[in-house]
Tab-separated table of C-alpha atoms in Angstrom:
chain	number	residue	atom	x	y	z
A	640	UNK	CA	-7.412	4.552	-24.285
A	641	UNK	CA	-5.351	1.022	-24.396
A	642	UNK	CA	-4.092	-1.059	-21.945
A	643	UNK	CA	-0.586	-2.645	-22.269
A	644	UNK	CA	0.823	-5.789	-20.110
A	645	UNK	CA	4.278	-7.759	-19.714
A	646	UNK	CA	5.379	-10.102	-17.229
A	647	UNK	CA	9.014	-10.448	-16.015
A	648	UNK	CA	10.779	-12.851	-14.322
A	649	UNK	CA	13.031	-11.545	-11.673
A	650	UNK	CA	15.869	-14.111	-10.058
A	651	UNK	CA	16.755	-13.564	-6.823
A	652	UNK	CA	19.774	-14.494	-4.640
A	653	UNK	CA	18.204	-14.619	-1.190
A	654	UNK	CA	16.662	-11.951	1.097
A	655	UNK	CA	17.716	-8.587	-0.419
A	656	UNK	CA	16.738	-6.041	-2.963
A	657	UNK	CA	16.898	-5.954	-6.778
A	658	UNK	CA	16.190	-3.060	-8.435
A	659	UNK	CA	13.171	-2.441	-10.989
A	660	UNK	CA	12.959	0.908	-12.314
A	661	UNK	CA	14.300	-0.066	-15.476
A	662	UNK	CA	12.484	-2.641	-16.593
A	663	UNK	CA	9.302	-1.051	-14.819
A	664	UNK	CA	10.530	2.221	-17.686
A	665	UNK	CA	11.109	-0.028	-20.361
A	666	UNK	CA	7.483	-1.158	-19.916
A	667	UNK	CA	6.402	2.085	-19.930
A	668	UNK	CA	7.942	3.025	-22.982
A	669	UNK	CA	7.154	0.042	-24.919
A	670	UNK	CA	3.558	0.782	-23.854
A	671	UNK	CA	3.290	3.583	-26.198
A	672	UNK	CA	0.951	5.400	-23.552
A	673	UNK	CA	1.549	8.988	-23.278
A	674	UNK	CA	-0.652	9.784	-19.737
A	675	UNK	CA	-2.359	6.785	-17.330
A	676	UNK	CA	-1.559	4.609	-14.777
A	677	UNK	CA	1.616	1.888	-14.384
A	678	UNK	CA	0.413	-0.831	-12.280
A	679	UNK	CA	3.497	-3.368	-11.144
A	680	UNK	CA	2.299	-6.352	-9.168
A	681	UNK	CA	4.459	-9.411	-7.704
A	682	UNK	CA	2.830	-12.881	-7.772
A	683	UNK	CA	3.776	-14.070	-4.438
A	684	UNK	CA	3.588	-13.561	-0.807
A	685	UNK	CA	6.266	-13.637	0.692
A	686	UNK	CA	8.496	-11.328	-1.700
A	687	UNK	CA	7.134	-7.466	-2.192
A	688	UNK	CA	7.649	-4.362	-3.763
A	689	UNK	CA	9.479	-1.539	-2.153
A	690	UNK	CA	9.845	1.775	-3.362
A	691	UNK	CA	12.285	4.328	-1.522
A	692	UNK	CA	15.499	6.019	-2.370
A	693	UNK	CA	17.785	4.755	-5.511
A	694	UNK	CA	21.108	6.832	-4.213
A	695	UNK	CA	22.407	5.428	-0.875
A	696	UNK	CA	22.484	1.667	-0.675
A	697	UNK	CA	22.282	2.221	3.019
A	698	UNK	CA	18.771	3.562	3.054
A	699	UNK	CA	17.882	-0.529	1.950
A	700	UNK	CA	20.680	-1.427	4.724
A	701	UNK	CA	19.078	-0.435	7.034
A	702	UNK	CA	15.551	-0.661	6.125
A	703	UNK	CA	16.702	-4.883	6.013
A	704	UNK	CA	18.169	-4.246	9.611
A	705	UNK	CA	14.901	-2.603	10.282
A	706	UNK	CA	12.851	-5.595	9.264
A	707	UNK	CA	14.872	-7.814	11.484
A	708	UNK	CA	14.335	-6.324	14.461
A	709	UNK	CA	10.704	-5.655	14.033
A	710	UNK	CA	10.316	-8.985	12.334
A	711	UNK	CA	12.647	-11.256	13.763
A	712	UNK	CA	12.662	-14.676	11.590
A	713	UNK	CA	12.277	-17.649	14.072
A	714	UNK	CA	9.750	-15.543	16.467
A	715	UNK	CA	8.191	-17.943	18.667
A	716	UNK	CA	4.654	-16.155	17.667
A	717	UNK	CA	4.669	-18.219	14.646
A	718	UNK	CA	2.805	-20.990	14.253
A	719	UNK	CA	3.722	-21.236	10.502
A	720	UNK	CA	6.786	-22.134	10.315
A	721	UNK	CA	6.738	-25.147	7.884
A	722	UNK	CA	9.488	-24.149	5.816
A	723	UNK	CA	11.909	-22.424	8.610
A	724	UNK	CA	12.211	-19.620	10.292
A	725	UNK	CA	12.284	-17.289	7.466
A	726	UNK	CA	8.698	-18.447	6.514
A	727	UNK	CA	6.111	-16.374	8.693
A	728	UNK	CA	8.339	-13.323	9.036
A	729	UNK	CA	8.705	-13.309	5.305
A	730	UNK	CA	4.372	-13.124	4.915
A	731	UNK	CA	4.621	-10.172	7.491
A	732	UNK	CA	7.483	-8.084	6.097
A	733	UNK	CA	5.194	-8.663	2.824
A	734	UNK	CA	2.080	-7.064	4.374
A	735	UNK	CA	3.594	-4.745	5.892
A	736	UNK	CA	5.195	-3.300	2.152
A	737	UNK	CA	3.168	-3.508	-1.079
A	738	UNK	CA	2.090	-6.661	-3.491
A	739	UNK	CA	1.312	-4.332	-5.999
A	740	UNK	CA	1.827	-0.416	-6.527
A	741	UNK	CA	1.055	2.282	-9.289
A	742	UNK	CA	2.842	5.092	-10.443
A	743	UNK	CA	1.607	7.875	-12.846
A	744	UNK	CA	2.881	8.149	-16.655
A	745	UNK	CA	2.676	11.403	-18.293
A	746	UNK	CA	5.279	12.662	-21.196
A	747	UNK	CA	5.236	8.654	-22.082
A	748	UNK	CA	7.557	8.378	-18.964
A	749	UNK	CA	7.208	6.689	-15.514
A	750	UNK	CA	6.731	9.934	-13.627
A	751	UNK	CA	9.203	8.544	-10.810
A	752	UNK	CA	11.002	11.046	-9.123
A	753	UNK	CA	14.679	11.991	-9.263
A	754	UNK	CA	15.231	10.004	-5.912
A	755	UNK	CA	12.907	7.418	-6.545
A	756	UNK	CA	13.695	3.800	-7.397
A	757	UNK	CA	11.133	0.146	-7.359
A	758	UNK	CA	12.733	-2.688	-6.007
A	759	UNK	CA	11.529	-6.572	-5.736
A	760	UNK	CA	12.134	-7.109	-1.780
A	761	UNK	CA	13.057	-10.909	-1.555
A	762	UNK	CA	12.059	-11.819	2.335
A	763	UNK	CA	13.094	-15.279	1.434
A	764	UNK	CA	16.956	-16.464	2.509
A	765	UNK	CA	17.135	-18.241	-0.396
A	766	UNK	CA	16.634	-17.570	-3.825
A	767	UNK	CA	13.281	-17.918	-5.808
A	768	UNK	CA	12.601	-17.160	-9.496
A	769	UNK	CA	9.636	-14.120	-8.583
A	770	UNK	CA	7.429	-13.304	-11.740
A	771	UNK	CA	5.944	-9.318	-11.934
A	772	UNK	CA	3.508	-8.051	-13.980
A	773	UNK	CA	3.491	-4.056	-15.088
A	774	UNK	CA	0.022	-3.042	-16.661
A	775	UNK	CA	-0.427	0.117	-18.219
A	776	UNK	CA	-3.840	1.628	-18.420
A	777	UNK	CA	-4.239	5.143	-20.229
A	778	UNK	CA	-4.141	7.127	-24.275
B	517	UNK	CA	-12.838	6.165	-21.926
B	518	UNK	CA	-10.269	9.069	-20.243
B	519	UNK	CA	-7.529	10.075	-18.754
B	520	UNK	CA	-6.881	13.228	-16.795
B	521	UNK	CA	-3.805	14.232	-14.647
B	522	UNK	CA	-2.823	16.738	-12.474
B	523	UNK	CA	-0.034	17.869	-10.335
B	524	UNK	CA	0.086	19.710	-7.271
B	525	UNK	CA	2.483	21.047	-4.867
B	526	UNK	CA	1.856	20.707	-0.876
B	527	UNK	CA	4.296	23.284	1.353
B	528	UNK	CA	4.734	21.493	4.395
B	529	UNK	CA	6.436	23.333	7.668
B	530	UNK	CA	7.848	20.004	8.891
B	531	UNK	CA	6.977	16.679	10.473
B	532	UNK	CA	2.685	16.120	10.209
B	533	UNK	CA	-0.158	15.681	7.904
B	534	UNK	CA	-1.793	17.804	5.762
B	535	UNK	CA	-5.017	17.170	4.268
B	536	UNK	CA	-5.698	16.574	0.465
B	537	UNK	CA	-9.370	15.262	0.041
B	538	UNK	CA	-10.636	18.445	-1.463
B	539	UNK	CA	-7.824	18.943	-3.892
B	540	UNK	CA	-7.815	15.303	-5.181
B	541	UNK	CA	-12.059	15.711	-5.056
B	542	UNK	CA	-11.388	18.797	-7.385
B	543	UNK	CA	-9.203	16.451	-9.744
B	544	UNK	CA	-12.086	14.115	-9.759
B	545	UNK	CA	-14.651	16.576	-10.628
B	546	UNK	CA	-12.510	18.470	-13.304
B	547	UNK	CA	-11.885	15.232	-15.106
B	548	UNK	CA	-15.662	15.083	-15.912
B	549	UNK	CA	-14.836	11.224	-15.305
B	550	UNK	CA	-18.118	9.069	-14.083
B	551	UNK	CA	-16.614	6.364	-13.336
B	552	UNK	CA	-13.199	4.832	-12.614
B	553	UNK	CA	-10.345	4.847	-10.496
B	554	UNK	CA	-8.769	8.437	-8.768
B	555	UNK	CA	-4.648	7.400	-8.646
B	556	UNK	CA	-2.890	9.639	-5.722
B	557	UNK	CA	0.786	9.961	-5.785
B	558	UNK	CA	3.460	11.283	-3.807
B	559	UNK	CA	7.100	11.943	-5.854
B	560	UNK	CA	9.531	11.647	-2.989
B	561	UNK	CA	10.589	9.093	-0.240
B	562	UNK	CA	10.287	10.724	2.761
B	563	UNK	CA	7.065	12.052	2.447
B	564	UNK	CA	4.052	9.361	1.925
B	565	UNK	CA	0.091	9.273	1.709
B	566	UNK	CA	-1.898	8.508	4.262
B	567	UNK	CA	-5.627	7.397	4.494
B	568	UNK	CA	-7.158	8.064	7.727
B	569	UNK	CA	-10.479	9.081	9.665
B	570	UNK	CA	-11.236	13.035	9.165
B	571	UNK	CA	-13.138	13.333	12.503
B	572	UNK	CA	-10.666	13.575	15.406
B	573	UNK	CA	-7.624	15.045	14.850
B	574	UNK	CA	-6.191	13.035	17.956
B	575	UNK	CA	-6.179	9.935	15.397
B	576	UNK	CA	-3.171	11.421	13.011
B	577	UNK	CA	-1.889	12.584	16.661
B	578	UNK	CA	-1.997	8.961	17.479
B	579	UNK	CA	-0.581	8.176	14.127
B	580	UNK	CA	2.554	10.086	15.006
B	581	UNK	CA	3.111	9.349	18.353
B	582	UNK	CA	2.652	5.328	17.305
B	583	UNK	CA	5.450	6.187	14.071
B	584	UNK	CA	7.813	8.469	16.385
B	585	UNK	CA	8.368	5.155	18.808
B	586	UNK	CA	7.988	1.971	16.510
B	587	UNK	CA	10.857	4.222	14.304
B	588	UNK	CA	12.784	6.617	16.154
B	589	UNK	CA	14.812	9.621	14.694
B	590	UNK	CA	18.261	9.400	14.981
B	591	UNK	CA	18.196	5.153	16.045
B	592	UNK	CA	21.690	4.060	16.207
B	593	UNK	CA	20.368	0.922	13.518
B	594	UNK	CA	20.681	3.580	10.916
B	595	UNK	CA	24.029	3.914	9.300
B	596	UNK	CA	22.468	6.658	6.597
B	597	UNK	CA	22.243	9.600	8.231
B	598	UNK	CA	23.391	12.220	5.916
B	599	UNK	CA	20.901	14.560	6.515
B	600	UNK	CA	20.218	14.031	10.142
B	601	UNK	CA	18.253	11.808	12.521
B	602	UNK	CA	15.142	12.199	10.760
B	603	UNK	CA	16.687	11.125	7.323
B	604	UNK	CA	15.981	7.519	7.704
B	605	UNK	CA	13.224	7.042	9.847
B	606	UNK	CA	11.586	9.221	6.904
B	607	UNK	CA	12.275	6.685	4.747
B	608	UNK	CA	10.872	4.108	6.704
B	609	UNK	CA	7.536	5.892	8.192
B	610	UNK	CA	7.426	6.568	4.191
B	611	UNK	CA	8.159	2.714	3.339
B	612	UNK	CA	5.051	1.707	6.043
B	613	UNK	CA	2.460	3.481	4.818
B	614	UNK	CA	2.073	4.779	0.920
B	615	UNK	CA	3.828	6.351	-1.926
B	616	UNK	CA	0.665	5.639	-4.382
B	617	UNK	CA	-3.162	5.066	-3.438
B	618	UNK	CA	-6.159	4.534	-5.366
B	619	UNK	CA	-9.793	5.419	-4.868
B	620	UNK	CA	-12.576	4.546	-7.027
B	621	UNK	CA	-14.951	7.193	-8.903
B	622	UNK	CA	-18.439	6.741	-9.386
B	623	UNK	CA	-21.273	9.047	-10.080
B	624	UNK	CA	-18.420	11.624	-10.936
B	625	UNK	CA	-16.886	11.404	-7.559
B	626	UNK	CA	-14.454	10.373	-5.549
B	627	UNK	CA	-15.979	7.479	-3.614
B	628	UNK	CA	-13.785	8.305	-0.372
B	629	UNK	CA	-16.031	7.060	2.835
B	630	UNK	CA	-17.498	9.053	4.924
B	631	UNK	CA	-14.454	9.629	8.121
B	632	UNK	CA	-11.960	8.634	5.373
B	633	UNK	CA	-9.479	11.472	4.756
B	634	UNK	CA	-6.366	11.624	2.250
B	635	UNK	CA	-3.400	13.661	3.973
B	636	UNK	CA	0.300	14.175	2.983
B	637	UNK	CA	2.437	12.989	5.611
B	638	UNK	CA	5.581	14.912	5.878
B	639	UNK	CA	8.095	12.725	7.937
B	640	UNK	CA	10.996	15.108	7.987
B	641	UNK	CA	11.008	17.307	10.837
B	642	UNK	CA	11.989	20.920	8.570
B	643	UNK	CA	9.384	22.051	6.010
B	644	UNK	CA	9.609	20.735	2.429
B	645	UNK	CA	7.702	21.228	-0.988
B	646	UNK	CA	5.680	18.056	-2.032
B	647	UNK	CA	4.482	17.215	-5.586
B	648	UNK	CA	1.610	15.423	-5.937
B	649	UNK	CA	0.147	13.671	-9.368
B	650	UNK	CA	-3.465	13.004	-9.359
B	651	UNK	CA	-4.257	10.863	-12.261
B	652	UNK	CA	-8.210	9.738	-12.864
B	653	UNK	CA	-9.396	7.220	-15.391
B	654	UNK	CA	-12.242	5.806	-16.406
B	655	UNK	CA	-15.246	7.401	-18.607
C	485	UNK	CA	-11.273	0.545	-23.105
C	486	UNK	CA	-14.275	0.032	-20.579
C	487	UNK	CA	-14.905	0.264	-17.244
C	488	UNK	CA	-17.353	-1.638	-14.293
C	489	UNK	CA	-17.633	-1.449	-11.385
C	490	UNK	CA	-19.723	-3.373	-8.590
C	491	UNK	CA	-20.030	-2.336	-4.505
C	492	UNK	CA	-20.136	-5.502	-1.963
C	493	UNK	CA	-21.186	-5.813	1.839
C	494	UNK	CA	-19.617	-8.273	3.981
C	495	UNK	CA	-21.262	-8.533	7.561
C	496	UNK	CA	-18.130	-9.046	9.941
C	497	UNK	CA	-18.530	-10.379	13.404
C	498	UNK	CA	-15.584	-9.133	15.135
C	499	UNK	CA	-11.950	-9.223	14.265
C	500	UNK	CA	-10.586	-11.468	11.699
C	501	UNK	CA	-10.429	-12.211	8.387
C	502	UNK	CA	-12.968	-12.525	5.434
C	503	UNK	CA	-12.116	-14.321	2.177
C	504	UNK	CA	-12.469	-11.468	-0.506
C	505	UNK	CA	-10.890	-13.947	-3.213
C	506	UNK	CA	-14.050	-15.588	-4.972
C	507	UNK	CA	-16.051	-12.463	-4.762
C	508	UNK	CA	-13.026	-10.200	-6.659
C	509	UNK	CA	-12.689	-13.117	-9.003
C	510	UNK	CA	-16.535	-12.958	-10.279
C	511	UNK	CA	-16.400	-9.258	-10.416
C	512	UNK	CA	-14.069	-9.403	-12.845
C	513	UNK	CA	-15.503	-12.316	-14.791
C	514	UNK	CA	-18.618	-10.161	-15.155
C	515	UNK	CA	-16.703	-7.319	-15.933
C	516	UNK	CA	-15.804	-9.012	-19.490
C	517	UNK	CA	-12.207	-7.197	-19.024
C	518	UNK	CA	-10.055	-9.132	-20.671
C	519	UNK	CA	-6.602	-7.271	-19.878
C	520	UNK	CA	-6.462	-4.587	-17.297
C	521	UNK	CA	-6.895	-3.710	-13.295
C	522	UNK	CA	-8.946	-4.696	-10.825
C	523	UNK	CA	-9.047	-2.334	-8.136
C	524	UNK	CA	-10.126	-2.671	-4.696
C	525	UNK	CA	-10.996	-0.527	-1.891
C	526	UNK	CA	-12.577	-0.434	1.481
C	527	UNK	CA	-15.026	2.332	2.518
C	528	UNK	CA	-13.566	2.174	6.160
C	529	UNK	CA	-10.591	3.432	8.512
C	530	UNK	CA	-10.721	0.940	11.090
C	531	UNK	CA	-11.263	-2.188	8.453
C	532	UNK	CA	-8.259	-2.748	5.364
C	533	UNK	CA	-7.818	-5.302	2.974
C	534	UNK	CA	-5.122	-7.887	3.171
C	535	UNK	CA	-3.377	-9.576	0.452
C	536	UNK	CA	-1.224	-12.762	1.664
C	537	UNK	CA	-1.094	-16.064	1.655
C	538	UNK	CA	-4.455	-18.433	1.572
C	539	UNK	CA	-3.258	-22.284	2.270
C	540	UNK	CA	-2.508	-22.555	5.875
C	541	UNK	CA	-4.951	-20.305	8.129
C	542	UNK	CA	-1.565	-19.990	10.894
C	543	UNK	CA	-0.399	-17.300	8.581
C	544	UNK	CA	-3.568	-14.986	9.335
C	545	UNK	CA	-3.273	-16.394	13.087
C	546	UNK	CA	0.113	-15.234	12.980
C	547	UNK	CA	-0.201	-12.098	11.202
C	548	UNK	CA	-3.009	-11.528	13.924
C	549	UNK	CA	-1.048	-12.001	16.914
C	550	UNK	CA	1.735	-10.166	15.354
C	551	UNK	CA	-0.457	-7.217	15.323
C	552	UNK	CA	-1.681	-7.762	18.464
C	553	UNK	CA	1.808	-7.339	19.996
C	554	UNK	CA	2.923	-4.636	17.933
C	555	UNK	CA	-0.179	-2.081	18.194
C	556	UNK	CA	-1.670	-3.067	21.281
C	557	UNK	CA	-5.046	-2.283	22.201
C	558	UNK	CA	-5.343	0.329	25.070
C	559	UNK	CA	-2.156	1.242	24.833
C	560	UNK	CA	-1.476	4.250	27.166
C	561	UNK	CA	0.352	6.297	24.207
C	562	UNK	CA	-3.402	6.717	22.352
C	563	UNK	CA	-5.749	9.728	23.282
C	564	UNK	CA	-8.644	8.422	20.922
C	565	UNK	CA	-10.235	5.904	22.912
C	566	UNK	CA	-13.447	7.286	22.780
C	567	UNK	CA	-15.005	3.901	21.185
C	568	UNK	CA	-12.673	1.720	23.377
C	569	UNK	CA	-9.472	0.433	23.493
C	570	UNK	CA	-9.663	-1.445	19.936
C	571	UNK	CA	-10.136	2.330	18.304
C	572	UNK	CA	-7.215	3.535	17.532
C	573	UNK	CA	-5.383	0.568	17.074
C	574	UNK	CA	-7.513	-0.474	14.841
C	575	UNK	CA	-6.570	2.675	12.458
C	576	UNK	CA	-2.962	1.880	13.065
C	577	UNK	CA	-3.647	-1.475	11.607
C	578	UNK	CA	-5.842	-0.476	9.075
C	579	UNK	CA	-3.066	2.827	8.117
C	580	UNK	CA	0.003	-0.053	8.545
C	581	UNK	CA	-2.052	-2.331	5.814
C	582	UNK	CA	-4.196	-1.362	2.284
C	583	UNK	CA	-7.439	0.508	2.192
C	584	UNK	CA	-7.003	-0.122	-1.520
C	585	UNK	CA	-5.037	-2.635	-3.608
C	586	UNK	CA	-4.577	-3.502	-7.384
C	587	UNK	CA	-4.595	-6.777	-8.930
C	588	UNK	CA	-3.733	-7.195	-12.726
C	589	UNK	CA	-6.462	-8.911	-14.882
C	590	UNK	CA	-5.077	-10.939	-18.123
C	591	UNK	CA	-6.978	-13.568	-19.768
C	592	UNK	CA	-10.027	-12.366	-18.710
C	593	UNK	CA	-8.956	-13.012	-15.449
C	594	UNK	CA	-7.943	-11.599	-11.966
C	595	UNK	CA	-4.117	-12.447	-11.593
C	596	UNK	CA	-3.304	-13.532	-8.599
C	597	UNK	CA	-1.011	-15.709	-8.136
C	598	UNK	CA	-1.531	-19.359	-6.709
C	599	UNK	CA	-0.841	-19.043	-3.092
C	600	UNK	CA	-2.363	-15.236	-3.058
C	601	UNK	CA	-5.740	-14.523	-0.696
C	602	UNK	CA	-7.817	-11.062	-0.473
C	603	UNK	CA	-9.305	-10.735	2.639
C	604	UNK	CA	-11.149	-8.099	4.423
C	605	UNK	CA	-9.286	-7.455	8.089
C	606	UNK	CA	-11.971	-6.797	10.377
C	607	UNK	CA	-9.840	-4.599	12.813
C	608	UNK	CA	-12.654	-3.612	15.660
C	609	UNK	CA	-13.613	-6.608	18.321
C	610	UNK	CA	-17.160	-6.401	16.935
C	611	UNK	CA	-18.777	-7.024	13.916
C	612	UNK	CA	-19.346	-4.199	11.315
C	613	UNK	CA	-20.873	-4.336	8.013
C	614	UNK	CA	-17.992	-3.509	5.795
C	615	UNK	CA	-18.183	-1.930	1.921
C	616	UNK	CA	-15.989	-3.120	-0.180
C	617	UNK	CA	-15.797	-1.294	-4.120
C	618	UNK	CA	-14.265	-3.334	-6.885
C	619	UNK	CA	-13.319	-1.401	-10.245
C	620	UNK	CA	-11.773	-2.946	-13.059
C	621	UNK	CA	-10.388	-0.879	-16.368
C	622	UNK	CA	-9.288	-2.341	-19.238
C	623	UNK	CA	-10.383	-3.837	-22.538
């Protein structure tokens, strides 16, 4: 068994999606495991991880449209909404995804499927440097 | 330490949940792991896992009912709808609950609690087959 | 590679939220991990875990009255009421949040990041005695 770790640092542009999968393979591969366990975590809470379809940009269209209507930013709900109206609606959309997810390795791949892709989900309208960490557990 | 995976396939005849405890609880106890951590995975994104009481079936009827009006098939929001009205809202029931979930093993089993059950959740409404990678490590 | 694991109780009094944070943190201390997972799970369908942010207490308020409006108890759509009208949603919440969620450890550490809490989410109006498994892997 070993265990292999590697932060990245992921620049975003505002609310949106940027895609992982690479990076999250790259890990994978530089892990030299052959079967276990790829762990990817973000360190914040109001950005998230999102894994859904990698073909049709509009499945992330309208998961964002989605979001807006069943999170609107600027609710008045919120009580915590020290730095705007993106602030509170940007912790929910985060709860309501994943801070950290796992996907099996076997073959010494990322056993993804064909359709599957990992994106960082910025809930933030502006831009933020986000830092993830992939850990790979296995032999 | 060890490592042991397994994949299975789940035929679903459209849109509900289909239980998985005793096939992941047979992963568990074939690994001849003692303690750890059982990882459940679903390859696809319109299909997801789902973690619910085992007692009353009305709950996962619940479930449904709650998923089939907080995301309706065929809501004119969604501009990818390729392969129908239940294409998206798939995506999203899929993106709201889990593509990966862990349980911890001890004593050689899976540690699920007593009313908690682990079902596939097919979202599309015509039948599909469903891989599923159960990966337990630990020692 | 090594393995510990270590079970908590946390006595609830109705719905809320229950620093996990400290508790997690010393688990993994006495684990002697150094790099690796912590894993976390809660024995319960009608309790989840909640990972968000831990400086001002308005963004559990909020997350808690966002809830409340979006899975209402007693809402006419549920059939399983039989332990009240805070039974079923209470699964919703619990199935629209984590039963389980990973953390890395580096450093001999848990990894969260500066502004990230754990809590317990006490979904039923009265208290419960919640389990609560932590398992961390790694070397």
């Amino acid at each position: 068994m070993a265990v292999y770790q590697h932060t990245i640092e992921v620049a975003t542009d505002g609310r949106g999606t940027f895609e992982l999968s690479d990076k999250i393979r790259k890990a994978v591969s530089q892990s030299g495991i052959e079967t276990g366990v790829c762990q990817v975590f973000v360190h914040h809470t109001s950005a998230s991880l999102l894994l859904t379809e990698n073909a049709d940009p509009d499945v992330r269209r309208d998961l964002e449209a989605f979001m807006a209507r069943t999170v609107p930013d600027g609710d008045p709900l919120f009580h915590h909404t020290l730095e705007g109206p993106d602030d509170m609606s940007a912790h929910i959309r985060s709860v309501l995804t994943q801070s950290g997810l796992s996907v099996p390795v076997g073959d010494g791949r990322c056993l993804l499927g064909t359709w599957q892709g990992i994106y960082l989900w910025e809930h933030r309208t502006s831009g933020h440097t986000r830092r993830v960490t992939v850990t790979v557990t296995g032999e």
